[in-house]
Short mmCIF file of C-alpha atoms in Angstrom, two decimals:
data_model
loop_
_atom_site.label_atom_id
_atom_site.label_comp_id
_atom_site.label_asym_id
_atom_site.label_seq_id
_atom_site.Cartn_x
_atom_site.Cartn_y
_atom_site.Cartn_z
CA UNK M 1 -16.38 20.21 -15.10
CA UNK M 2 -14.22 18.53 -17.65
CA UNK M 3 -13.83 14.75 -16.62
CA UNK M 4 -10.52 13.55 -15.37
CA UNK M 5 -9.35 11.05 -17.66
CA UNK M 6 -7.85 7.95 -16.40
CA UNK M 7 -5.60 5.83 -18.32
CA UNK M 8 -4.67 2.06 -16.06
CA UNK M 9 -1.36 0.95 -16.99
CA UNK M 10 -1.05 -2.98 -16.11
CA UNK M 11 -4.67 -4.99 -15.70
CA UNK M 12 -3.79 -7.72 -14.05
CA UNK M 13 -5.68 -8.83 -10.66
CA UNK M 14 -5.00 -5.41 -8.78
CA UNK M 15 -6.12 -3.25 -11.91
CA UNK M 16 -9.39 -5.04 -11.75
CA UNK M 17 -9.47 -3.97 -7.90
CA UNK M 18 -8.48 -0.51 -9.09
CA UNK M 19 -11.04 0.17 -11.81
CA UNK M 20 -13.43 -1.05 -9.55
CA UNK M 21 -12.84 1.16 -6.99
CA UNK M 22 -12.63 3.70 -9.91
CA UNK M 23 -16.45 3.24 -11.16
CA UNK M 24 -17.78 3.10 -7.26
CA UNK M 25 -16.61 6.48 -6.46
CA UNK M 26 -19.68 8.68 -8.34
CA UNK M 27 -21.74 6.32 -5.99
CA UNK M 28 -20.09 6.49 -2.95
CA UNK M 29 -19.94 10.85 -3.07
CA UNK M 30 -22.79 11.86 -5.04
CA UNK M 31 -21.18 13.40 -7.84
CA UNK M 32 -22.09 12.80 -11.47
CA UNK M 33 -20.00 9.80 -13.19
CA UNK M 34 -18.81 11.96 -15.84
CA UNK M 35 -16.49 13.82 -13.35
CA UNK M 36 -13.98 10.91 -13.67
CA UNK M 37 -13.48 8.01 -16.62
CA UNK M 38 -11.48 5.28 -17.26
CA UNK M 39 -10.59 6.54 -21.07
CA UNK M 40 -7.92 4.16 -22.10
CA UNK M 41 -5.96 0.70 -20.82
CA UNK M 42 -2.41 -0.46 -21.76
CA UNK M 43 -0.80 -4.24 -21.71
CA UNK M 44 1.92 -6.08 -22.60
CA UNK M 45 0.07 -8.03 -25.36
CA UNK M 46 -2.43 -6.64 -27.66
CA UNK M 47 -4.89 -9.47 -27.03
CA UNK M 48 -5.36 -8.73 -23.31
CA UNK M 49 -5.61 -4.88 -23.92
CA UNK M 50 -8.37 -5.22 -25.94
CA UNK M 51 -10.14 -7.46 -23.88
CA UNK M 52 -9.19 -5.37 -21.11
CA UNK M 53 -10.85 -2.24 -23.12
CA UNK M 54 -13.74 -4.18 -23.56
CA UNK M 55 -14.65 -5.41 -19.95
CA UNK M 56 -13.69 -1.34 -18.70
CA UNK M 57 -16.30 -0.06 -21.64
CA UNK M 58 -13.21 2.42 -22.66
CA UNK M 59 -12.23 3.15 -26.26
CA UNK M 60 -8.28 3.65 -26.35
CA UNK M 61 -6.03 0.15 -25.67
CA UNK M 62 -2.49 -0.46 -26.44
CA UNK M 63 0.42 -2.97 -25.78
CA UNK M 64 2.65 0.16 -25.63
CA UNK M 65 1.43 2.68 -22.94
CA UNK M 66 3.50 5.69 -24.72
CA UNK M 67 0.91 5.88 -26.89
CA UNK M 68 -1.82 6.29 -24.29
CA UNK M 69 0.27 9.41 -23.37
CA UNK M 70 0.25 11.12 -26.39
CA UNK M 71 -4.15 11.30 -25.94
CA UNK M 72 -4.98 14.48 -24.36
CA UNK M 73 -8.26 12.85 -22.86
CA UNK M 74 -5.84 11.40 -20.78
CA UNK M 75 -5.30 13.70 -17.58
CA UNK M 76 -3.91 10.80 -15.05
CA UNK M 77 -2.02 7.41 -15.33
CA UNK M 78 -2.76 4.62 -12.59
CA UNK M 79 0.93 2.49 -12.85
CA UNK M 80 -0.02 -0.83 -12.00
CA UNK M 81 2.77 -2.72 -13.77
CA UNK M 82 5.48 -5.41 -12.43
CA UNK M 83 7.51 -3.31 -10.17
CA UNK M 84 10.66 -3.11 -12.98
CA UNK M 85 8.79 -0.90 -15.05
CA UNK M 86 7.66 1.60 -12.76
CA UNK M 87 10.06 3.97 -13.24
CA UNK M 88 10.34 3.96 -17.10
CA UNK M 89 6.02 4.32 -17.17
CA UNK M 90 6.08 7.24 -13.94
CA UNK M 91 8.88 9.33 -15.62
CA UNK M 92 7.47 9.23 -19.19
CA UNK M 93 4.09 10.21 -17.66
CA UNK M 94 5.48 13.08 -15.60
CA UNK M 95 7.36 14.08 -19.01
CA UNK M 96 3.83 13.84 -20.54
CA UNK M 97 2.52 16.32 -18.28
CA UNK M 98 -0.06 13.51 -16.83
CA UNK M 99 -0.60 13.23 -13.51
CA UNK M 100 0.53 9.82 -11.56
CA UNK M 101 -1.04 7.44 -9.33
CA UNK M 102 1.57 4.37 -8.80
CA UNK M 103 0.99 1.08 -6.80
CA UNK M 104 3.86 -0.05 -4.24
CA UNK M 105 6.15 -0.78 -4.50
CA UNK M 106 7.49 2.78 -5.87
CA UNK M 107 10.61 1.15 -7.71
CA UNK M 108 13.74 -1.33 -7.54
CA UNK M 109 15.55 0.56 -5.49
CA UNK M 110 16.02 3.86 -3.60
CA UNK M 111 17.81 5.97 -6.53
CA UNK M 112 15.17 4.67 -8.89
CA UNK M 113 12.25 5.86 -6.46
CA UNK M 114 14.38 9.45 -5.96
CA UNK M 115 14.44 10.11 -10.07
CA UNK M 116 10.67 9.11 -9.97
CA UNK M 117 9.83 11.94 -7.38
CA UNK M 118 12.61 14.10 -9.32
CA UNK M 119 10.39 14.07 -12.22
CA UNK M 120 7.30 14.42 -10.86
CA UNK M 121 8.43 17.55 -9.27
CA UNK M 122 10.00 18.97 -11.70
CA UNK M 123 6.81 18.33 -14.12
CA UNK M 124 4.66 19.88 -11.26
CA UNK M 125 1.83 17.06 -11.88
CA UNK M 126 0.09 15.80 -8.59
CA UNK M 127 1.56 12.47 -7.81
CA UNK M 128 0.46 10.04 -5.04
CA UNK M 129 0.86 6.26 -4.03
CA UNK M 130 -1.62 3.67 -3.39
CA UNK M 131 -1.19 2.86 0.29
CA UNK M 132 -4.54 2.26 0.40
CA UNK M 133 -4.35 0.44 3.98
CA UNK M 134 -3.97 4.44 5.48
CA UNK M 135 -7.76 4.57 4.59
CA UNK M 136 -9.41 2.24 6.78
CA UNK M 137 -11.34 4.84 9.14
CA UNK M 138 -9.79 2.76 12.04
CA UNK M 139 -6.38 3.27 11.34
CA UNK M 140 -7.21 7.24 10.25
CA UNK M 141 -8.84 7.23 14.09
CA UNK M 142 -5.75 5.50 15.89
CA UNK M 143 -3.44 8.39 13.84
CA UNK M 144 -5.69 11.35 15.70
CA UNK M 145 -5.45 9.24 18.84
CA UNK M 146 -1.50 9.30 18.66
CA UNK M 147 -1.30 13.37 17.38
CA UNK M 148 -3.58 13.97 20.19
CA UNK M 149 -1.14 12.45 22.52
CA UNK M 150 -3.66 10.19 24.01
CA UNK M 151 -1.21 7.05 23.84
CA UNK M 152 1.52 9.41 25.17
CA UNK M 153 5.53 8.06 24.23
CA UNK M 154 5.69 5.59 22.29
CA UNK M 155 7.26 2.63 23.70
CA UNK M 156 7.15 -0.19 21.50
CA UNK M 157 4.93 -1.73 18.44
CA UNK M 158 4.49 -5.35 16.59
CA UNK M 159 3.35 -4.89 13.08
CA UNK M 160 2.31 -8.03 11.05
CA UNK M 161 1.07 -8.66 7.68
CA UNK M 162 0.93 -12.25 6.61
CA UNK M 163 -0.72 -14.20 3.34
CA UNK M 164 -0.53 -17.58 1.98
CA UNK M 165 -0.19 -16.84 -1.31
CA UNK M 166 2.76 -19.45 -1.96
CA UNK M 167 2.37 -21.92 0.46
CA UNK M 168 1.84 -24.23 -2.27
CA UNK M 169 5.49 -25.87 -3.62
CA UNK M 170 3.81 -26.29 -6.80
CA UNK M 171 2.69 -22.31 -7.38
CA UNK M 172 4.73 -22.27 -10.93
CA UNK M 173 7.44 -19.52 -11.04
CA UNK M 174 6.28 -15.87 -11.70
CA UNK M 175 8.09 -12.42 -11.71
CA UNK M 176 6.64 -12.14 -7.95
CA UNK M 177 9.33 -14.74 -7.26
CA UNK M 178 12.42 -13.20 -8.97
CA UNK M 179 14.92 -10.70 -7.66
CA UNK M 180 15.45 -9.15 -11.18
CA UNK M 181 11.92 -8.21 -11.02
CA UNK M 182 11.79 -6.72 -7.83
CA UNK M 183 9.69 -9.90 -6.55
CA UNK M 184 9.79 -10.69 -2.70
CA UNK M 185 7.52 -10.69 -0.03
CA UNK M 186 9.06 -7.44 1.88
CA UNK M 187 8.35 -5.52 -1.75
CA UNK M 188 5.29 -7.33 -2.27
CA UNK M 189 3.32 -6.68 1.08
CA UNK M 190 6.20 -5.93 3.30
CA UNK M 191 5.59 -2.15 1.63
CA UNK M 192 2.51 -1.69 3.00
CA UNK M 193 3.03 -2.13 6.64
CA UNK M 194 6.41 -0.58 6.82
CA UNK M 195 4.42 2.44 5.30
CA UNK M 196 1.51 1.90 7.96
CA UNK M 197 4.17 1.77 11.00
CA UNK M 198 5.85 4.95 9.26
CA UNK M 199 2.39 6.92 8.79
CA UNK M 200 1.56 6.22 12.30
CA UNK M 201 5.01 6.51 14.37
CA UNK M 202 7.25 8.89 12.30
CA UNK M 203 10.37 7.75 10.82
CA UNK M 204 12.27 4.86 10.53
CA UNK M 205 15.67 5.51 12.10
CA UNK M 206 17.47 1.50 11.74
CA UNK M 207 16.71 -1.63 10.83
CA UNK M 208 18.33 -5.77 11.82
CA UNK M 209 16.44 -7.87 9.37
CA UNK M 210 16.35 -11.77 8.59
CA UNK M 211 14.96 -12.74 5.22
CA UNK M 212 14.20 -16.31 4.56
CA UNK M 213 13.36 -17.89 1.04
CA UNK M 214 10.92 -20.73 2.25
CA UNK M 215 10.82 -22.77 -0.90
CA UNK M 216 13.79 -22.24 -3.31
CA UNK M 217 12.65 -24.03 -6.10
CA UNK M 218 9.21 -24.08 -8.14
CA UNK M 219 8.34 -25.36 -11.69
CA UNK M 220 8.51 -22.89 -14.69
CA UNK M 221 4.90 -21.75 -15.59
CA UNK M 222 6.00 -23.02 -19.29
CA UNK M 223 7.17 -26.50 -18.75
CA UNK M 224 5.95 -27.62 -15.02
CA UNK M 225 9.11 -30.36 -15.86
CA UNK M 226 11.60 -27.37 -15.47
CA UNK M 227 12.53 -26.62 -11.93
CA UNK M 228 13.48 -22.99 -11.54
CA UNK M 229 15.50 -21.05 -8.77
CA UNK M 230 13.97 -18.88 -6.08
CA UNK M 231 15.95 -16.09 -4.99
CA UNK M 232 13.70 -13.83 -3.25
CA UNK M 233 12.01 -13.66 0.51
CA UNK M 234 9.36 -15.60 1.77
CA UNK M 235 9.24 -14.47 5.15
CA UNK M 236 10.58 -11.29 6.43
CA UNK M 237 11.28 -10.55 10.49
CA UNK M 238 12.71 -6.87 11.33
CA UNK M 239 13.69 -5.33 14.64
CA UNK M 240 13.10 -1.50 14.07
CA UNK M 241 14.18 1.71 16.21
CA UNK M 242 12.36 4.91 15.31
CA UNK M 243 13.56 8.01 14.64
CA UNK M 244 11.42 9.43 17.35
CA UNK M 245 12.01 7.10 20.29
CA UNK M 246 10.59 3.39 20.47
CA UNK M 247 11.54 0.53 18.93
CA UNK M 248 9.21 -2.50 17.45
CA UNK M 249 8.91 -5.27 15.00
CA UNK M 250 7.03 -6.47 11.86
CA UNK M 251 6.47 -10.24 10.71
CA UNK M 252 6.05 -10.12 6.97
CA UNK M 253 5.01 -13.78 5.13
CA UNK M 254 3.62 -14.87 1.65
CA UNK M 255 3.43 -18.37 3.78
CA UNK M 256 1.22 -17.85 6.39
CA UNK M 257 -0.99 -21.39 7.11
CA UNK M 258 -4.09 -20.18 7.93
CA UNK M 259 -3.87 -16.67 7.35
CA UNK M 260 -5.76 -15.25 4.36
CA UNK M 261 -5.33 -11.45 3.88
CA UNK M 262 -4.15 -10.58 7.43
CA UNK M 263 -2.37 -7.27 8.50
CA UNK M 264 -2.25 -6.05 11.90
CA UNK M 265 -0.78 -3.52 14.39
CA UNK M 266 -0.61 -3.29 17.98
CA UNK M 267 0.96 -0.14 19.82
CA UNK M 268 1.94 0.54 23.30
CA UNK M 269 3.03 3.83 24.68
CA UNK M 270 2.97 5.87 28.21
CA UNK M 271 -0.39 6.26 28.35
CA UNK M 272 -2.23 3.92 26.67
CA UNK M 273 -2.17 1.25 23.53
CA UNK M 274 -4.15 0.58 20.34
CA UNK M 275 -4.77 -2.58 18.07
CA UNK M 276 -5.95 -3.09 14.73
CA UNK M 277 -6.70 -5.87 12.83
CA UNK M 278 -7.70 -5.88 9.04
CA UNK M 279 -10.08 -9.11 9.60
CA UNK M 280 -12.34 -6.49 12.05
CA UNK M 281 -12.00 -3.63 10.03
CA UNK M 282 -14.93 -1.53 11.80
CA UNK M 283 -13.12 -1.37 15.54
CA UNK M 284 -10.14 0.54 16.60
CA UNK M 285 -9.05 -1.50 20.18
CA UNK M 286 -8.23 1.68 22.82
CA UNK M 287 -6.64 1.01 26.23
CA UNK M 288 -6.63 4.08 28.65
CA UNK M 289 -3.91 3.74 31.46
CA UNK M 290 -5.97 6.05 33.90
CA UNK M 291 -8.76 3.40 34.12
CA UNK M 292 -6.35 1.18 35.86
CA UNK M 293 -6.25 3.94 38.75
CA UNK M 294 -9.78 3.72 39.47
CA UNK M 295 -10.91 1.82 42.39
CA UNK M 296 -11.26 -1.74 41.38
CA UNK M 297 -9.89 -1.30 38.31
CA UNK M 298 -12.56 0.91 37.27
CA UNK M 299 -13.15 0.30 33.47
CA UNK M 300 -9.71 -1.22 33.24
CA UNK M 301 -9.53 -3.14 29.88
CA UNK M 302 -9.17 -2.64 25.94
CA UNK M 303 -12.33 -0.85 24.37
CA UNK M 304 -13.23 -1.08 21.02
CA UNK M 305 -13.97 2.32 19.55
CA UNK M 306 -16.53 1.75 16.20
CA UNK M 307 -15.26 3.15 13.29
CA UNK M 308 -16.86 1.09 10.38
CA UNK M 309 -17.48 3.53 7.08
CA UNK M 310 -16.95 6.91 8.58
CA UNK M 311 -15.56 8.53 5.33
CA UNK M 312 -16.31 12.10 5.33
CA UNK M 313 -18.38 13.21 2.24
CA UNK M 314 -19.53 9.43 1.62
CA UNK M 315 -23.14 9.23 0.38
CA UNK M 316 -23.44 5.26 -0.10
CA UNK M 317 -23.44 2.71 1.60
CA UNK M 318 -24.82 3.65 4.79
CA UNK M 319 -22.12 4.54 7.26
CA UNK M 320 -22.84 1.23 9.72
CA UNK M 321 -21.51 -0.61 6.90
CA UNK M 322 -18.03 -2.14 7.61
CA UNK M 323 -15.45 -0.94 5.12
CA UNK M 324 -13.38 -3.77 2.99
CA UNK M 325 -10.48 -3.68 0.97
CA UNK M 326 -11.95 -2.47 -2.45
CA UNK M 327 -13.44 0.82 -0.30
CA UNK M 328 -10.08 1.65 1.12
CA UNK M 329 -8.53 1.63 -2.57
CA UNK M 330 -11.77 4.05 -3.39
CA UNK M 331 -10.86 6.54 -0.81
CA UNK M 332 -7.13 6.57 -1.79
CA UNK M 333 -8.44 7.26 -5.09
CA UNK M 334 -10.83 9.79 -3.99
CA UNK M 335 -8.14 11.84 -2.06
CA UNK M 336 -5.76 11.89 -5.64
CA UNK M 337 -8.93 12.99 -7.54
CA UNK M 338 -9.81 15.50 -5.44
CA UNK M 339 -5.71 16.83 -5.21
CA UNK M 340 -6.15 17.10 -9.03
CA UNK M 341 -9.44 19.02 -8.78
CA UNK M 342 -8.31 21.77 -6.03
CA UNK M 343 -4.65 21.64 -7.34
CA UNK M 344 -3.53 21.00 -3.83
CA UNK M 345 -0.52 18.22 -3.10
CA UNK M 346 -1.62 14.54 -2.84
CA UNK M 347 -0.69 12.47 0.52
CA UNK M 348 0.48 9.77 0.14
CA UNK M 349 2.88 11.03 -2.14
CA UNK M 350 5.98 9.45 -4.30
CA UNK M 351 7.42 10.56 -1.24
CA UNK M 352 6.39 8.10 1.23
CA UNK M 353 7.19 5.71 -1.56
CA UNK M 354 10.63 6.73 -1.65
CA UNK M 355 10.75 6.52 2.65
CA UNK M 356 9.42 2.97 2.47
CA UNK M 357 11.66 2.42 -0.13
CA UNK M 358 14.62 3.81 1.81
CA UNK M 359 13.10 0.85 5.03
CA UNK M 360 13.51 -2.20 2.57
CA UNK M 361 17.06 -1.45 0.73
CA UNK M 362 18.33 -1.24 4.59
CA UNK M 363 16.56 -4.21 5.39
CA UNK M 364 18.31 -6.17 2.43
CA UNK M 365 21.39 -4.57 3.66
CA UNK M 366 20.91 -5.61 7.17
CA UNK M 367 19.75 -9.56 6.02
CA UNK M 368 23.15 -9.39 4.13
CA UNK M 369 25.29 -8.64 6.88
CA UNK M 370 23.33 -9.61 9.55
CA UNK M 371 23.84 -6.24 11.37
CA UNK M 372 21.79 -3.11 12.21
CA UNK M 373 21.54 -0.70 9.45
CA UNK M 374 20.79 2.87 9.46
CA UNK M 375 17.94 3.63 7.18
CA UNK M 376 19.12 5.86 4.60
CA UNK M 377 22.85 5.87 5.85
CA UNK M 378 23.92 2.36 4.44
CA UNK M 379 25.19 1.91 7.27
CA UNK M 380 25.55 -0.22 10.92
CA UNK M 381 24.83 2.07 13.58
CA UNK M 382 25.36 0.98 17.59
CA UNK M 383 22.34 -0.93 17.86
CA UNK M 384 21.98 0.73 21.67
#
């Protein structure tokens, strides 16, 4: 079997996570390492690109990603550039006939995202988003229970994603703190929890959003004495209504004192409830309303469902080990590699990225108007 050649476009902190996950895939699934190979890397500067290639053990490196698209040994690209560059990179890769794996968020605007989706579909290349939180086994189990009707009609939900990334007011300015580069808590980490809500519960119909900037000035990275204006959100409070019924909230913050990388979701339905916390990834909590009808309450209460590393086909590590953040990236990548090898559609595709983009764009409009906004419609519906 010819190896699938991967080119990494961008190699910051998340680039090393992606590289680590790719290189672990043969160990996880027991296939020869030669089946996949990181063959090249591109960054903004020649020095960093060369250093990245040395770390990765690959021969191709460049400060111009287009040179990698010309290489026949490159079969797919993994786009990890700053958000404003996703559109250009993905469209160029599609035109070059390369499969596309793209970090979140997909784009800066819905229009850009739709153009990217059209480009990969027209080129008939495989395409997938890096919505890796979907690949916690506990969340896979949650989706199964919901699809089986074990929760019943969805009444409400609460999603939350908190990090302390920017709580230090002396942390210098970066592209993640500037609107023109697609920065902000909503796009940075809100995209993940929005995707989880939509994936588990169905499309989001409308939204009422509050977006707050908590530290509005930061020192320049080049000159700490120079103070720059922050024009993106640090905190998001979102109220949402689902297309299929039910409503809920999402909270997102990069200013969460005492948190680390905390994502959670709670779902309440007519027949039961589910709870998941990323800091306790081995377990899904499940409540069955039927237990409360038993004498003396029966076995009423949340029960913990064991999930750990129940990945189909995994050989190592032992399934009893807790899943972690990097492992979710590996599974997300593995599913994409499998889609290429088997010639089937990948999921979550770039269409899921467009759907998340529509929710974020509606949230930004809602915050500006302080009104309910229809997702994908751009206008304020009745909140009832």
